[in-house]
XYZ file of C-alpha atoms in Angstrom:
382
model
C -14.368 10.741 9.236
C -11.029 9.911 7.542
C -7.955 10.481 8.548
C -4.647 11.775 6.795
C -1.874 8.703 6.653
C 1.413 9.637 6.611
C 4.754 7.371 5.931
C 7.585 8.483 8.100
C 9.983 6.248 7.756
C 11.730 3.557 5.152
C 14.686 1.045 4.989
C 15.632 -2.071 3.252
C 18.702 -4.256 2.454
C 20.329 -4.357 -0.998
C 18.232 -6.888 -3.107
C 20.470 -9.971 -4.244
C 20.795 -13.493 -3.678
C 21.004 -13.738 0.249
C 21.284 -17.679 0.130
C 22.239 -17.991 3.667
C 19.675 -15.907 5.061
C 15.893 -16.973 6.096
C 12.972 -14.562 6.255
C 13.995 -13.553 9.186
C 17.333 -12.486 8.518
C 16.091 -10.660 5.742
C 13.813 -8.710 7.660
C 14.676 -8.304 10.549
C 17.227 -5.158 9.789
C 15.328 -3.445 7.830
C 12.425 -3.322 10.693
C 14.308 -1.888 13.194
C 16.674 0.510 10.926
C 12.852 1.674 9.700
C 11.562 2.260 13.673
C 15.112 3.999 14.629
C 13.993 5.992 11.533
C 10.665 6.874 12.249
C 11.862 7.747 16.501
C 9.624 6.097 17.668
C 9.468 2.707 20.172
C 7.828 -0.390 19.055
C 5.021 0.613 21.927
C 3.951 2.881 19.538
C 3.116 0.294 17.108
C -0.436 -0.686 16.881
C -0.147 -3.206 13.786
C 1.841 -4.945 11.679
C 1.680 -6.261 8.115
C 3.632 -8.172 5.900
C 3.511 -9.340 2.617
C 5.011 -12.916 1.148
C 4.402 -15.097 -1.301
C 6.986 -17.978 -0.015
C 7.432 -17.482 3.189
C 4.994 -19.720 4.815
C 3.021 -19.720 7.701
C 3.008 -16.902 10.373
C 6.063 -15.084 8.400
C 5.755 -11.660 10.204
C 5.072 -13.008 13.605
C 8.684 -14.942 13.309
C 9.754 -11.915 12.288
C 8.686 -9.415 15.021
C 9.705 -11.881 17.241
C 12.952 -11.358 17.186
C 12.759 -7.978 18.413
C 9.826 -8.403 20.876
C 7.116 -6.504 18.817
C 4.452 -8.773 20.119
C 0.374 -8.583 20.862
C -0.612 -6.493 18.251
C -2.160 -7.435 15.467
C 0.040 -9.184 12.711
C -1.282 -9.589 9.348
C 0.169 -11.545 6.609
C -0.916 -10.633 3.404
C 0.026 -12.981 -0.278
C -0.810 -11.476 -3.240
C 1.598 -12.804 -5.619
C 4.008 -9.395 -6.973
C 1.252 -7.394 -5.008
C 1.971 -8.697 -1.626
C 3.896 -5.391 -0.225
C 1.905 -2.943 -1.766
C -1.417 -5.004 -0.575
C -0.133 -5.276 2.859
C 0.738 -1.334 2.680
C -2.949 -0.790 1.417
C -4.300 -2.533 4.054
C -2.266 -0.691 6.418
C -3.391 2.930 5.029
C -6.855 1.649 5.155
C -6.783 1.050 8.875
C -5.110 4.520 9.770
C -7.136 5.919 7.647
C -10.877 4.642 8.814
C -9.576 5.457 12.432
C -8.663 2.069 13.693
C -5.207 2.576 14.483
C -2.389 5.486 14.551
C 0.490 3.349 13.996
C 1.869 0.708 11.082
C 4.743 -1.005 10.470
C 4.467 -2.229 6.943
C 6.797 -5.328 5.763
C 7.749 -6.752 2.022
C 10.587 -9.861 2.157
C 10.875 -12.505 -0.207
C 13.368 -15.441 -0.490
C 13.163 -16.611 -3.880
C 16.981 -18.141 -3.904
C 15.068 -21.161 -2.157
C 14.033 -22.234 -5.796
C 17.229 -22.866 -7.507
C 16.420 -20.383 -10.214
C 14.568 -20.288 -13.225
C 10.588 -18.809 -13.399
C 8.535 -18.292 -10.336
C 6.138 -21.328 -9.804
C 2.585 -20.684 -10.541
C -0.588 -22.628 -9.049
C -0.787 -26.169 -10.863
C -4.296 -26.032 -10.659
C -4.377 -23.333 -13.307
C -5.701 -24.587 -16.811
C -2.731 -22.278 -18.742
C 0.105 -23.296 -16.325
C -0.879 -26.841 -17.125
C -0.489 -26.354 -20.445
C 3.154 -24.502 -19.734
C 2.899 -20.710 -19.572
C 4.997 -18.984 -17.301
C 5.610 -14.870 -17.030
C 8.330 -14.411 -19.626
C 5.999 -16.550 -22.020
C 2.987 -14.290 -21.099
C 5.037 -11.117 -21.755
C 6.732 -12.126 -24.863
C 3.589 -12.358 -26.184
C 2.949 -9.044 -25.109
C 5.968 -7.473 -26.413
C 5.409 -9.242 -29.585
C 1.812 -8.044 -30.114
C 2.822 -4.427 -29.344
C 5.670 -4.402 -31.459
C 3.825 -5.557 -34.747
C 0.820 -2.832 -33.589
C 2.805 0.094 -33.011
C 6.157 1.768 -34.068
C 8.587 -0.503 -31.803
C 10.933 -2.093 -31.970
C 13.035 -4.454 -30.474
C 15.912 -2.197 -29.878
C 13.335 0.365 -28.271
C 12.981 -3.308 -25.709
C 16.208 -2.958 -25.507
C 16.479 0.446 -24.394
C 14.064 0.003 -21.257
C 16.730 -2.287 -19.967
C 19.691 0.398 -20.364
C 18.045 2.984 -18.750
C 16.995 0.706 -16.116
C 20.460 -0.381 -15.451
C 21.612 3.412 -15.910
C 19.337 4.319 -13.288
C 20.008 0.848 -10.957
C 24.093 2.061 -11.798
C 22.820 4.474 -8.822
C 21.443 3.006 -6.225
C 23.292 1.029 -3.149
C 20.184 -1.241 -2.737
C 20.143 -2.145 -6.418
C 20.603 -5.628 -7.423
C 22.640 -5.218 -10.490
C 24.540 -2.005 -10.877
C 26.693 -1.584 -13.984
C 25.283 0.001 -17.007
C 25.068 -1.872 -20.228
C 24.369 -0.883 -23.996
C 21.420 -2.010 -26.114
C 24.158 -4.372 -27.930
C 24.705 -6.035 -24.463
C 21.056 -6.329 -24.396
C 20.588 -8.063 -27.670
C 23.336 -10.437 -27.163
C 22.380 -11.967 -23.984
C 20.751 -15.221 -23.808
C 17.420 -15.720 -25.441
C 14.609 -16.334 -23.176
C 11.405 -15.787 -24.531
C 11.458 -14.797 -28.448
C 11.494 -11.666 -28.679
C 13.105 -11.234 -24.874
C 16.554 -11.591 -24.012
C 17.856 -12.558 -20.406
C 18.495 -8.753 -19.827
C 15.003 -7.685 -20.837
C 13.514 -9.576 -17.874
C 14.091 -8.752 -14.368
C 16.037 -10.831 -11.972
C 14.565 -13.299 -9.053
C 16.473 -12.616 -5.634
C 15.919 -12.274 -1.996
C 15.306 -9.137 0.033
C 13.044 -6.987 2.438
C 11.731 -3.612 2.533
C 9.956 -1.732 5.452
C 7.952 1.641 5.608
C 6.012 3.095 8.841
C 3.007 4.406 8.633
C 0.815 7.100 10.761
C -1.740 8.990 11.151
C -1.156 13.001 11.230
C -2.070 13.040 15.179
C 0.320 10.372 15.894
C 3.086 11.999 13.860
C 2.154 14.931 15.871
C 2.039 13.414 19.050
C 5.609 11.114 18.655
C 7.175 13.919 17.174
C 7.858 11.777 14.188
C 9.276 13.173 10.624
C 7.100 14.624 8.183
C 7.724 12.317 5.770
C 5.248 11.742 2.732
C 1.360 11.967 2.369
C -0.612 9.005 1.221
C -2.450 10.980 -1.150
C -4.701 7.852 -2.759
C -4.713 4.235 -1.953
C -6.333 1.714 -4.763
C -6.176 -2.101 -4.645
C -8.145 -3.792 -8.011
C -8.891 -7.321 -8.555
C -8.951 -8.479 -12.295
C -11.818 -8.935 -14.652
C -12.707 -11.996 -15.993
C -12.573 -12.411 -18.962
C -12.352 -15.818 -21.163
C -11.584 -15.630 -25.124
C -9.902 -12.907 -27.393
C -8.354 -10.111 -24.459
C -6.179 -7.255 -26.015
C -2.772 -7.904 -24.178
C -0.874 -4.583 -24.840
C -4.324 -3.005 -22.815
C -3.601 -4.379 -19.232
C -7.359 -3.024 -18.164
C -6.847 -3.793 -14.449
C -3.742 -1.068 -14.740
C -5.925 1.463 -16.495
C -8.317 1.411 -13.964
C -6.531 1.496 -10.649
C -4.645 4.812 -12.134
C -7.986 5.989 -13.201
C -9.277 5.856 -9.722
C -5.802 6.663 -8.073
C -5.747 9.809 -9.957
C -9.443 10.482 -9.094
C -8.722 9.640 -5.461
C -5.755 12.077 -4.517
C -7.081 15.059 -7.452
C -4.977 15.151 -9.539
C -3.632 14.178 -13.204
C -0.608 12.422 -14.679
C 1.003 15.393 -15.866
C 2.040 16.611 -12.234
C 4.144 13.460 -11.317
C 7.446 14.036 -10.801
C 8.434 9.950 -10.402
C 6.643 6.699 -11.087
C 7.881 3.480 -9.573
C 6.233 0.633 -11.989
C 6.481 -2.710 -11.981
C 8.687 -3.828 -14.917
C 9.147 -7.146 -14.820
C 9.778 -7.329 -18.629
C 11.070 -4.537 -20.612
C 8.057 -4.561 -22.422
C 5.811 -3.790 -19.169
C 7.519 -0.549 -18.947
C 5.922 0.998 -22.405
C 2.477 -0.736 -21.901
C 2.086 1.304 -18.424
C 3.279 4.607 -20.200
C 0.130 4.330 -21.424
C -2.274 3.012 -18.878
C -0.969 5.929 -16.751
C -1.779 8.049 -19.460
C 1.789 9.904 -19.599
C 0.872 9.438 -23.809
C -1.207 7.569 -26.039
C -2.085 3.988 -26.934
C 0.767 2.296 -29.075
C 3.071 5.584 -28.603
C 4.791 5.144 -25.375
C 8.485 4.577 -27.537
C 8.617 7.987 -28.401
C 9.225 8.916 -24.528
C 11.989 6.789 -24.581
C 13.461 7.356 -27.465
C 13.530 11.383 -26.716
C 14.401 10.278 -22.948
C 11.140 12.141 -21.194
C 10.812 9.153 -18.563
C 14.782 9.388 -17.502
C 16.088 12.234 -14.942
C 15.548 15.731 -16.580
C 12.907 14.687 -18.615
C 9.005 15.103 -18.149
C 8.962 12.316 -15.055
C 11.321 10.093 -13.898
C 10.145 5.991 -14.045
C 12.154 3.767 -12.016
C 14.734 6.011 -10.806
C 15.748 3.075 -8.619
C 16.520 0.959 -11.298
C 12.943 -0.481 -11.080
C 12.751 -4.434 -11.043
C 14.904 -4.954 -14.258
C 18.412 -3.280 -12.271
C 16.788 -3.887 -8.479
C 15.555 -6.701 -8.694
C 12.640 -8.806 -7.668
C 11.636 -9.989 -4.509
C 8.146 -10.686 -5.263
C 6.660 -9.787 -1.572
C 9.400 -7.192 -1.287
C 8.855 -4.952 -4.394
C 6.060 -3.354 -3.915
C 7.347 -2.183 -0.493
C 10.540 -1.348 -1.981
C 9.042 1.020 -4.257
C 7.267 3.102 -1.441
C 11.129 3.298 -0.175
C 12.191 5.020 -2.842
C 8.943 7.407 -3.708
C 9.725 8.031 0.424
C 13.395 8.941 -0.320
C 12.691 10.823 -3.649
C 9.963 13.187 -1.791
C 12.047 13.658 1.448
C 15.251 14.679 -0.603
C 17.321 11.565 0.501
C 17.965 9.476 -2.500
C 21.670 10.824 -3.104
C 22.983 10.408 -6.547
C 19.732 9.459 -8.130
C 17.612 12.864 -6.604
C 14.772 13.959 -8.473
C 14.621 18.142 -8.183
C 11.904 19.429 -6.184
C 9.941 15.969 -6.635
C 6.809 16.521 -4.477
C 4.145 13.670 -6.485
C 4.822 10.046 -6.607
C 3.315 6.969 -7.821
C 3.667 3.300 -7.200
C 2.535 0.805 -9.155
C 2.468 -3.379 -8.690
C 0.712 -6.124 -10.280
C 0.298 -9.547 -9.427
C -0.589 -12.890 -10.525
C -0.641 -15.327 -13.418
C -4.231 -16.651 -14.045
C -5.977 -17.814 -16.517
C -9.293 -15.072 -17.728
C -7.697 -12.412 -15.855
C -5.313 -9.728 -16.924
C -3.440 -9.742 -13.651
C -4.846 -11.004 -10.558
C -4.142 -7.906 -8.211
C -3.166 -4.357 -8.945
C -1.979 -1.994 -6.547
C -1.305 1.995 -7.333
C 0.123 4.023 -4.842
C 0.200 7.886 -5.036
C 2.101 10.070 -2.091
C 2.592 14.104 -1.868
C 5.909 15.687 0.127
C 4.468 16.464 2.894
């Protein structure tokens, strides 16, 4: 027997550079804005986990701590970008089987505490020995799917102004002015053919979403909220030699079997959350999702089908490019906004009558795999 998960509540803090703050201060606000959310007392809780990359050892226990959720189960969960959305998977997946009514789900990530600069990746790696980093793995990308299909650099460009149009309207956003696709050209070169504003920024920040199941919601007289209406953590393939990098096949299959899971079909979302970490990412998962087909993802930009008032909204938060980055944070972050979006509280940046969301976060730079973890989310209004 399964049981129906619901999320009832969500909070975070604006995403930014929070230099003075630790984990804890990061989190520690959003957890209890999300329980006072949620009405409910943190006896109800029966777990709690949390996903970091950087925050060291026993990160949610010095966390709950500070508010006295203690003696349940705390689990921290690292899965590089994946982190929150793992830790919300695993979270589902105990409501769901029946082992508990009650989770609080937590994403925070300090990444201020580096100076700056790319994300470090494991030096036991063959490829980081040799120097790649993520903007050099995705300028490949973009420059592979460029000469292949109809792209251009300008339509690059153009994932980074709607982001920012779209981050221009929301308070927890960490950059929020619009710019133009001249802006976006001009800006510092990073990674031929990216540009500093075709790559998202690194930052600090936490999100936090409660889960339950449908007789706890019942029984604490908690809010509606959203359905969970399919779950899917992947692994990636191995796979050593030639790999076709504008097919990210771990992406392709998690929405395969999150579509399969909750019944239905790309064509009745109303808003996708995605993880574009380079402006590039953002057509290559137009097409894993199958909103179009291979190598013709530009043409929803270009005729704006992906912004509000077209076919389905990505990123209406602003996504990573405008919100920002907090590796461990993100993928909670974007269950916050599919939460507001279906629950009609996302002010200026509403989607009308959106009732299907999905989430969507990869993680990890490794050498033979495509990505190291995905993680798709899908939730109905409930």
């Amino acid at each position: 027997m399964t049981e129906n998960v619901f999320v009832i509540s969500a909070a975070m803090i604006p995403f930014g550079k929070h230099r003075s703050s630790s984990y804890v201060g990061l989190g520690v606000s959003p957890l209890i804005d999300a329980l006072q959310g949620a009405g409910i007392q943190k006896s109800d809780v029966d777990a709690v986990y949390v996903g970091h990359s950087y925050g060291g050892m026993m990160t949610g226990q010095r966390i709950t701590k500070e508010i006295g959720l203690g003696t349940v189960p705390t689990v921290n969960v690292d899965n590089a970008c994946s982190s929150g959305a793992t830790a919300m998977h695993e979270a589902w997946t105990a409501i769901n089987q029946g082992l508990i009514d009650v989770a609080v789900v937590i994403g925070v990530e300090k990444l201020t505490q580096f100076g700056g600069g790319a994300l470090p990746l494991s030096p036991e790696d063959r490829e980081v020995k040799q120097g790649l980093i993520m903007p050099a793995v995705y300028a490949m990308r973009a420059t592979r799917y460029l000469y292949e299909s109809e792209a251009t650099v300008e339509d690059l460009a153009r994932v980074s102004v709607k982001a920012r149009r779209h981050g221009a309207l929301n308070p927890f956003a960490q950059f929020r002015k619009e710019v133009t696709v001249e802006e976006v050209l001009a800006a510092r070169p990073v990674a031929d053919p990216l540009t500093l504003l075709m790559c998202c920024p690194t930052g600090d920040g936490a999100a936090v979403v409660v889960l339950a199941s449908e007789r706890a919601r019942a029984r604490l007289g908690a809010p509606n909220g959203m359905r969970v209406a399919a779950s899917v953590l992947h692994s990636g393939q191995v796979e050593e030699g030639f790999r076709d990098m504008t097919k990210p096949e771990i992406s392709y299959q998690s929405a395969r079997d999150a579509y399969a899971q909750a019944g239905i079909g790309p064509e009745d979302l109303d808003m996708i959350e995605l993880h574009d970490a380079f402006s590039i990412a953002e057509l290559v998962y137009y097409e894993a999702f199958g909103l179009t087909e291979k190598h013709s993802a530009v043409a929803l930009l270009r005729d704006g089908r992906t912004t509000f008032g077209g076919d389905v909204v990505v990123n209406p938060s602003g996504g990573l490019l405008a919100k920002g980055h907090p590796v461990g944070a993100s993928g909670v972050a974007q269950i916050a906004e599919a939460f507001w979006q279906l629950t009609d509280q996302a002010g200026a940046r509403q989607i009308e009558d959106a009732r299907w969301a999905l989430t969507h976060v990869t993680g990890g730079g490794t050498a033979g795999l495509d990505h190291g973890a995905c993680t798709i989310h899908i939730f109905e209004a409930a």
